[in-house]
Coordinates of C-alpha atoms and ligand atoms in Angstrom, one line a residue:
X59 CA -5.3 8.6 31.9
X60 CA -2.8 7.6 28.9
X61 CA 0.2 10.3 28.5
X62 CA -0.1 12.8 25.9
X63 CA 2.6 13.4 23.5
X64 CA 3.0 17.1 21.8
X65 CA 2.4 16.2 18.1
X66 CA 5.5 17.5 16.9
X67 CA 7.7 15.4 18.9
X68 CA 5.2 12.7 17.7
X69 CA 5.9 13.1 14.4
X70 CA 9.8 13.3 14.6
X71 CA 9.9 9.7 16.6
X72 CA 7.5 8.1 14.0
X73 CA 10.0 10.0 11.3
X74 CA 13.3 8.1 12.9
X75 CA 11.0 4.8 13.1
X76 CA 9.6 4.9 9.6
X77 CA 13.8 5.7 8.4
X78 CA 15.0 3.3 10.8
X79 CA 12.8 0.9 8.8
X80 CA 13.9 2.3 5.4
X81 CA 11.8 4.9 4.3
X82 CA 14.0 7.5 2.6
X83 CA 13.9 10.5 4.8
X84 CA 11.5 12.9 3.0
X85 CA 9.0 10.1 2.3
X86 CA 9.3 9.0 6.2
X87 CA 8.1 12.6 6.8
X88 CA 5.5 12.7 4.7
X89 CA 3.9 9.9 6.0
X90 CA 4.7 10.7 9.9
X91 CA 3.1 14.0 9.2
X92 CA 0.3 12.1 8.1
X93 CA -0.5 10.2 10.7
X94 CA -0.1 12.1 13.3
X95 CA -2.2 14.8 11.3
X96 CA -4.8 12.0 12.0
X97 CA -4.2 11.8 15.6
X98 CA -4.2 15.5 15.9
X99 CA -8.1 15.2 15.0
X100 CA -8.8 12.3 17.4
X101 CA -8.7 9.6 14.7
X102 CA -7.0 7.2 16.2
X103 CA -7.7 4.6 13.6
X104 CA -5.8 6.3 11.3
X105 CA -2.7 7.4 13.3
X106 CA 0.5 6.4 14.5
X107 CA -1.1 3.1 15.5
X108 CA -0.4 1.8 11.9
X109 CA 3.2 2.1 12.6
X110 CA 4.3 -1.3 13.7
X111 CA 2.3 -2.9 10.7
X112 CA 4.0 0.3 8.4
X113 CA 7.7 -1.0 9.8
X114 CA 7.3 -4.5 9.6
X115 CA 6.1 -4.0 5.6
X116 CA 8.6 -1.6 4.7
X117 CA 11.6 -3.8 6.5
X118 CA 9.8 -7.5 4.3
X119 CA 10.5 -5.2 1.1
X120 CA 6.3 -5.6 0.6
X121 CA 6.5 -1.9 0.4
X122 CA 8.9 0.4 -1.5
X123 CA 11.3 2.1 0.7
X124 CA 12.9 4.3 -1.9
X125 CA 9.3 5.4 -4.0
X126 CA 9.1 7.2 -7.4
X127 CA 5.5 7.7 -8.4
X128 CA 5.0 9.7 -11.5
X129 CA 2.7 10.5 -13.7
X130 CA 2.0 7.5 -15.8
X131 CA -0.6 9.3 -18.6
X132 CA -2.2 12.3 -18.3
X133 CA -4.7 13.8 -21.0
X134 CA -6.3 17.2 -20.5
X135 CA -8.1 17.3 -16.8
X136 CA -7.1 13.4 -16.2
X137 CA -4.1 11.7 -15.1
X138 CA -2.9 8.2 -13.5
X139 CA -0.3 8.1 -11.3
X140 CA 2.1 4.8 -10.7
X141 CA 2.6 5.0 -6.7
X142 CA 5.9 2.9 -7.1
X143 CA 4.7 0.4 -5.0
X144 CA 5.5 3.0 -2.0
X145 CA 3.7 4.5 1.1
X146 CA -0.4 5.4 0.0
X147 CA 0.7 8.5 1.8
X148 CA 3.9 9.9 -0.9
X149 CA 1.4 8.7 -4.2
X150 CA -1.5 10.1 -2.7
X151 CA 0.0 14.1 -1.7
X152 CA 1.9 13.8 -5.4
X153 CA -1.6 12.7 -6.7
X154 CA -3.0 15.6 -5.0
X155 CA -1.5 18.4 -5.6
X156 CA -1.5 17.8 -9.8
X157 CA -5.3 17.1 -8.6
X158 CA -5.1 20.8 -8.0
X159 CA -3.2 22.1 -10.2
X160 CA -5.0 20.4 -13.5
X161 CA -8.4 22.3 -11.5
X162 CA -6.3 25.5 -11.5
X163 CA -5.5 25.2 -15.2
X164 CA -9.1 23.3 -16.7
X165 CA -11.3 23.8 -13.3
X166 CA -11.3 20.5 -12.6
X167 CA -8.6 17.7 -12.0
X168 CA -8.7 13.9 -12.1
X169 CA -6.1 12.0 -10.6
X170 CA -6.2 8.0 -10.3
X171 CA -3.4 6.1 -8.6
X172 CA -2.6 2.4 -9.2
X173 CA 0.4 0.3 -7.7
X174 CA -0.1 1.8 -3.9
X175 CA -0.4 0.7 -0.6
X176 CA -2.5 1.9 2.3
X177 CA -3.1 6.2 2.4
X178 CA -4.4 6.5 5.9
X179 CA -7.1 8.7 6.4
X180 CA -9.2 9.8 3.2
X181 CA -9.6 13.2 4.6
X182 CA -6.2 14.2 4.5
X183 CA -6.2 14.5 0.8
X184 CA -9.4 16.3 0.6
X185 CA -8.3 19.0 3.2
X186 CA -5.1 19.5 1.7
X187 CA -7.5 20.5 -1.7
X188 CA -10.3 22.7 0.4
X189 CA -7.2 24.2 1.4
X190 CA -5.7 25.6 -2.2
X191 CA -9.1 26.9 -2.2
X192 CA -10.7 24.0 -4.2
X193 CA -13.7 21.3 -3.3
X194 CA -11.3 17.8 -2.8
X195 CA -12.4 14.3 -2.9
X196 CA -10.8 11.3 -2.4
X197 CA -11.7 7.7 -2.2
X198 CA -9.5 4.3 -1.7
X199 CA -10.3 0.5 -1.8
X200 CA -8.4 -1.1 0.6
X201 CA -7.7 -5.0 1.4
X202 CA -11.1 -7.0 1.4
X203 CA -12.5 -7.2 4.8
X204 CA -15.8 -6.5 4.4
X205 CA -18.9 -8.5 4.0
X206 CA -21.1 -8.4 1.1
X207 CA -24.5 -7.2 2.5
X208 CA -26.7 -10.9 2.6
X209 CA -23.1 -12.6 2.7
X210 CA -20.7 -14.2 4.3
X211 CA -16.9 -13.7 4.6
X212 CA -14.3 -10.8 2.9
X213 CA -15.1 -9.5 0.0
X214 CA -14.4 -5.5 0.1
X215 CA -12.5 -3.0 1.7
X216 CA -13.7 -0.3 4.4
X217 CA -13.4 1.6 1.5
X218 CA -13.5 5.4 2.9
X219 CA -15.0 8.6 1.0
X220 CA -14.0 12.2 2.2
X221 CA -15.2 15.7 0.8
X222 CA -13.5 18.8 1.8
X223 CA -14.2 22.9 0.9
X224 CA -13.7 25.8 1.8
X225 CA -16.3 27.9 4.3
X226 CA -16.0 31.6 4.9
X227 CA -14.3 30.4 8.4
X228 CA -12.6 27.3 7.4
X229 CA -12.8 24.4 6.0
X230 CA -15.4 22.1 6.4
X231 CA -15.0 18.3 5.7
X232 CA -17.0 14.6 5.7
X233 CA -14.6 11.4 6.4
X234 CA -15.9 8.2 6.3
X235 CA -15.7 4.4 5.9
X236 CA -18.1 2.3 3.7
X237 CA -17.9 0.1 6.9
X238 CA -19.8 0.7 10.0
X239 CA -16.5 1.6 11.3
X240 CA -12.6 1.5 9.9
X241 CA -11.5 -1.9 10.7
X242 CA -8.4 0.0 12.7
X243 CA -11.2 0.6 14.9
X244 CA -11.7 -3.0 15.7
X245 CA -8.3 -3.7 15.6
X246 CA -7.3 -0.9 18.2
X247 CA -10.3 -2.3 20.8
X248 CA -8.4 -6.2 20.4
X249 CA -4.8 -4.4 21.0
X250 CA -5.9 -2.5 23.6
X251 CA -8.6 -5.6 25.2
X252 CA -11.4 -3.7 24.5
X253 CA -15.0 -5.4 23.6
X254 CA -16.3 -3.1 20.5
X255 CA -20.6 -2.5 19.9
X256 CA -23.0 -4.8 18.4
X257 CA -23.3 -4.5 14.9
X258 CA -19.8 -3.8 14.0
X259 CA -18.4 -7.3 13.1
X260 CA -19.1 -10.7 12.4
X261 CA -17.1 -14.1 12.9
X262 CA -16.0 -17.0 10.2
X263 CA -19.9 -18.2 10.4
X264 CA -21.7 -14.3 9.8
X265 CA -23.0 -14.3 13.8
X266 CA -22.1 -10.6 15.1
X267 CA -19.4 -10.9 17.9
X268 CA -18.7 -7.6 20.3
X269 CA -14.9 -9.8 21.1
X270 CA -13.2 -7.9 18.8
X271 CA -10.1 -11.2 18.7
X272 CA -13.8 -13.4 17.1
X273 CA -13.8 -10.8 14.3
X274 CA -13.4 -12.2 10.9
X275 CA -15.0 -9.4 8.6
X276 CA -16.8 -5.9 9.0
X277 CA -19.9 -5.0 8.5
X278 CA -21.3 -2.0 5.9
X279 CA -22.6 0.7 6.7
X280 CA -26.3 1.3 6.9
X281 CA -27.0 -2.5 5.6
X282 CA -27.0 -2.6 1.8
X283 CA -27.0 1.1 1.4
X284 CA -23.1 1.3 2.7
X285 CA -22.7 -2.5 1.2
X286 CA -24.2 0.1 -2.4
X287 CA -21.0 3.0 -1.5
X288 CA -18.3 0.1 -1.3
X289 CA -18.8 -0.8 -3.9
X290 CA -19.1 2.9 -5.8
X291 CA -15.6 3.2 -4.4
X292 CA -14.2 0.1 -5.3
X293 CA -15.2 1.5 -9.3
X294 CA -14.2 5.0 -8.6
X295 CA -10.7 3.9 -6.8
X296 CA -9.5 0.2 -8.0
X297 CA -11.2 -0.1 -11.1
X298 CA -10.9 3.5 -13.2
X299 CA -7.3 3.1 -12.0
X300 CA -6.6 -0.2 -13.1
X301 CA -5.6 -1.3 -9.5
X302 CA -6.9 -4.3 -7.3
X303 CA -10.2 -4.8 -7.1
X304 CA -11.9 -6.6 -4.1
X305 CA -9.9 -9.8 -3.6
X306 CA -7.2 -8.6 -5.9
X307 CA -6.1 -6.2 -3.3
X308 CA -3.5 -8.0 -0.9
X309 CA -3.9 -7.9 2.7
X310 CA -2.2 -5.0 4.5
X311 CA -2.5 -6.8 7.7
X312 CA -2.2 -10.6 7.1
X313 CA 0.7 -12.2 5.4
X314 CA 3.0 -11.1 3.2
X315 CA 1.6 -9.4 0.2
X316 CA 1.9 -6.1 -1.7
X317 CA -0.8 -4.5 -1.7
X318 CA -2.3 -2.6 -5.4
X319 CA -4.6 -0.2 -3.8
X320 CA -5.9 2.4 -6.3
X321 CA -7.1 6.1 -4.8
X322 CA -9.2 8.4 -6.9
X323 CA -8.7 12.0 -6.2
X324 CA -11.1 14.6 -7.6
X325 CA -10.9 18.3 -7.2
X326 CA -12.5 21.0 -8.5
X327 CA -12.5 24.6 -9.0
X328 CA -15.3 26.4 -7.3
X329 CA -14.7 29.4 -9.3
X330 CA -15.7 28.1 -12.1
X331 CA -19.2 27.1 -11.3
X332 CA -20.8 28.6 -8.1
X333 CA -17.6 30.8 -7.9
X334 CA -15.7 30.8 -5.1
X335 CA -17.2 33.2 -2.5
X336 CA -20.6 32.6 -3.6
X337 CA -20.1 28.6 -2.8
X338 CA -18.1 29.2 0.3
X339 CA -21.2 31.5 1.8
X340 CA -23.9 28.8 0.7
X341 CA -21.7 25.9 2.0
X342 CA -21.4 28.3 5.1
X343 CA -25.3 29.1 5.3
X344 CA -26.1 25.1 5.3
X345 CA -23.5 24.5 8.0
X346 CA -25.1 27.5 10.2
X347 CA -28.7 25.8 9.4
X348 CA -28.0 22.5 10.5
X349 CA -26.3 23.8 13.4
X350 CA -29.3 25.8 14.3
X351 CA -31.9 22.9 14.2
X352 CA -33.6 21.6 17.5
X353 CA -32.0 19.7 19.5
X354 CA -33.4 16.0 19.6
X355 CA -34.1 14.7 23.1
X356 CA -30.7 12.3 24.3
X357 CA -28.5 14.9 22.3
X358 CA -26.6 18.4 23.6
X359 CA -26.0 19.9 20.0
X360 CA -26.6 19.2 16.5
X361 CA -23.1 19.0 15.0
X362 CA -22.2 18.8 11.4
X363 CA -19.9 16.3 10.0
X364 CA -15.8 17.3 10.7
X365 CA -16.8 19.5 14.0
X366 CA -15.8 16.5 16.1
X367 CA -12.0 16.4 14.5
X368 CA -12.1 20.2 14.6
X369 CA -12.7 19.9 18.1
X370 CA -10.2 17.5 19.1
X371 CA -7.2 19.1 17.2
X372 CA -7.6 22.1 19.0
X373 CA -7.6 20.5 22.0
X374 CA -4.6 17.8 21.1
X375 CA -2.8 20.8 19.9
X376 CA -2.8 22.7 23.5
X377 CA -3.0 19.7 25.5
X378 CA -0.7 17.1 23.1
X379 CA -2.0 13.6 21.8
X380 CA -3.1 11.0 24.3
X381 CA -1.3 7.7 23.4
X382 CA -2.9 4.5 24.9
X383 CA -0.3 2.9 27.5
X384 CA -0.4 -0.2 25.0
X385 CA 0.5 1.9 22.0
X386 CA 2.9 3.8 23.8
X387 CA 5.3 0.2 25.2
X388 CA 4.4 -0.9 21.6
X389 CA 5.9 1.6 20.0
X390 CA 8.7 1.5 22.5
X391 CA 9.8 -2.1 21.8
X392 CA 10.1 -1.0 17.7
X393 CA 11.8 1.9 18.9
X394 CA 14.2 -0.6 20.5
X395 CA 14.5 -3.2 17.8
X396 CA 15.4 -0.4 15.7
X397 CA 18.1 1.4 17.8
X398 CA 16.0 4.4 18.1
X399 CA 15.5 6.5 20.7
X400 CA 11.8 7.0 22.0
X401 CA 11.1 10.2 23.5
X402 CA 10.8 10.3 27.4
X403 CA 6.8 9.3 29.2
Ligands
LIG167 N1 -7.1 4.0 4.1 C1 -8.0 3.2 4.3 O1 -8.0 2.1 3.8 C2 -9.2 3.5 5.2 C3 -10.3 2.6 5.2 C4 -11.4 3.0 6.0 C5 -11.4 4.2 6.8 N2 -10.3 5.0 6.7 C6 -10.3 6.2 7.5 O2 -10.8 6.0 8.8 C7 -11.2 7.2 9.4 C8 -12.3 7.0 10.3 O3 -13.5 6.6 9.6 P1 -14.9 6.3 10.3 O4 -15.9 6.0 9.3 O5 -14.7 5.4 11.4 O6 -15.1 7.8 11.0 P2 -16.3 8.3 12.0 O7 -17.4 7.3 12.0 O8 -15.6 8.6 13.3 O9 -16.7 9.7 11.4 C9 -17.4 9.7 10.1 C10 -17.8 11.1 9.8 O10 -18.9 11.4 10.7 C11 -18.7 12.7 11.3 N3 -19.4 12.7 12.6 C12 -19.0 11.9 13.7 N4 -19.8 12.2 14.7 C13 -20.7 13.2 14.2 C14 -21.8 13.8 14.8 N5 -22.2 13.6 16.1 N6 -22.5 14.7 14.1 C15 -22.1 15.0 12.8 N7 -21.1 14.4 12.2 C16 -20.4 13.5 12.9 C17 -17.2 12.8 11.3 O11 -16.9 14.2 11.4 C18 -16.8 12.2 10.0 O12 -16.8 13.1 9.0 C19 -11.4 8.2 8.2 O13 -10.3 9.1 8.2 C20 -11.3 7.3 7.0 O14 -10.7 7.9 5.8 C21 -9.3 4.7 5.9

């Protein structure tokens, strides 16, 4: 069983790690909050896993310690935001909230970010939207690592899409990768010696490999289908924002690179379509359909999309966050090198 961490001591260590590696303090918080939000709903791939790779960027200068993004241009509904070369995480909460606030003043609000590195999970952007009330989406590209569908070899990110709104209960949300699954995925299963399914990677030659360490590129989604929605996103995040595109995004996890990742946040007022209780009851309805369907044989419940996160933050929340023993030494060793003190196992 790994040891649990509560998620608020969680976030202060990752805080004093992210500083110790020279993140200004209130961007260091913003991004520990982040991640750990992502570990809070069980996704793992998304959490406090990135750290090391975060440190080790931040300390090469590769990403901006001391960030300033800003509105670059904004006309009407749209605006671009430079992320100053800084966390995905600081451009993509600034990006965000003037998301919502252009929907609170024209019902709807563009927001494309260029000059950015890696934002984590797609879904915390969306949420934070569904949250004000509104219907968030947000997309990224992210460094090619993806195979064309019929090709071999890197050619586009995992390239996630998330939709958040409200419900009459809460908030109901989809967060997903273009891939068959986030690369983080694959990377946790070679960190922790893990093999991972059929079908999720393929080596230097194309042939699937279940060793995660003989995993050159992902695969998409659904065949060409998913191959069809990287590409969407690659458009919608890299280039409407006049970011990297494809191979003109640098690798966050090989060599020494910035990065240019471009994020495309959309949010929209409810109110001024559906209106805002009517959408939230027929959003509700579908939910409470789907959930009612018969169950298929092999299955104990149909489940719609965000129930599984839901689920495991309220469980992480009582119980704390489970950190694998590997993570856990890893993230104790950067502790060290950076003279900061881990909290006790
Ligand atoms: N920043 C980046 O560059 C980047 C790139 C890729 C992915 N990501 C992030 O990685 C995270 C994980 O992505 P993923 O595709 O591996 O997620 P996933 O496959 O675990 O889940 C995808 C979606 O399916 C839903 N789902 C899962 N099981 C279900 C079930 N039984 N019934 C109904 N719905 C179900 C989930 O609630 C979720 O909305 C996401 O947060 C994504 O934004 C980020």
């Amino acid at each position: 069983m790994p040891d649990r961490i509560a998620p608020d001591a969680l976030e202060r260590w990752m805080q004093a790690v992210l500083e110790a590696s020279g993140l200004e303090p209130a961007a260091a918080e913003t991004v520990a909050v982040s991640l750990v939000d992502a570990n809070r709903r069980a996704v793992d791939s998304h959490g406090v896993a990135r750290v090391p790779t975060y440190s080790e960027r931040l300390r090469a200068g590769l990403v901006n310690g001391r960030p300033r993004p800003r509105v670059e241009r904004e006309n009407g509904a749209v605006a671009l935001v430079d992320g100053d070369r800084g966390p995905g995480q600081v451009a993509g909460v600034l990006a965000t909230d003037h998301a919502i606030e252009l929907a609170r003043r024209h019902g709807v609000g563009v927001v494309s970010v260029h000059r950015s590195s890696h934002y984590g999970a797609a879904g915390y952007y969306a949420i934070r939207a569904a949250r004000a009330g509104m219907l968030g989406i947000s997309t990224t590209n992210s460094e090619p690592f993806v195979i064309p569908y019929g090709g071999i070899g890197r050619a586009l990110g995992t390239n996630p899409i998330a939709l958040a709104a409200p419900t009459p209960d809460g908030i109901f949300d989809v967060d997903m990768a273009t891939s068959q699954v986030a690369v983080n995925k694959i990377f946790n299963a070679r960190d922790e010696g893990r093999t991972i399914p059929d079908g999720w990677g393929v080596d230097e030659q194309g042939q699937p490999t279940t060793d995660p360490a003989q995993v050159h590129a992902a695969v998409p989604l659904g065949g060409y289908k998913g191959y069809a929605l990287a590409v969407l996103v690659e458009v919608l995040s890299g280039a409407l924002a006049g970011a990297g595109v494809g191979h003109t995004v640098g690798s966050l996890n090989e060599g020494g690179e910035t990065q240019d990742v471009g994020h495309f946040h959309l949010v929209i007022d409810p109110d001024r379509l559906a209106g805002r209780a009517r959408f939230a009851e027929a959003l509700g309805g579908l939910l409470e359909a789907l959930k009612a369907m018969p169950v298929a044989p092999g299955h104990d419940e149909v489940l719609v999309p965000g129930e599984p996160e839901a689920r495991a933050k309220a469980e992480r929340e009582r119980d704390g966050i489970p950190l694998p023993p590997t993570l856990w030494t890893t993230l104790e060793a950067l502790s060290g090198e950076l003279a900061v003190s881990p909290p006790g196992r």
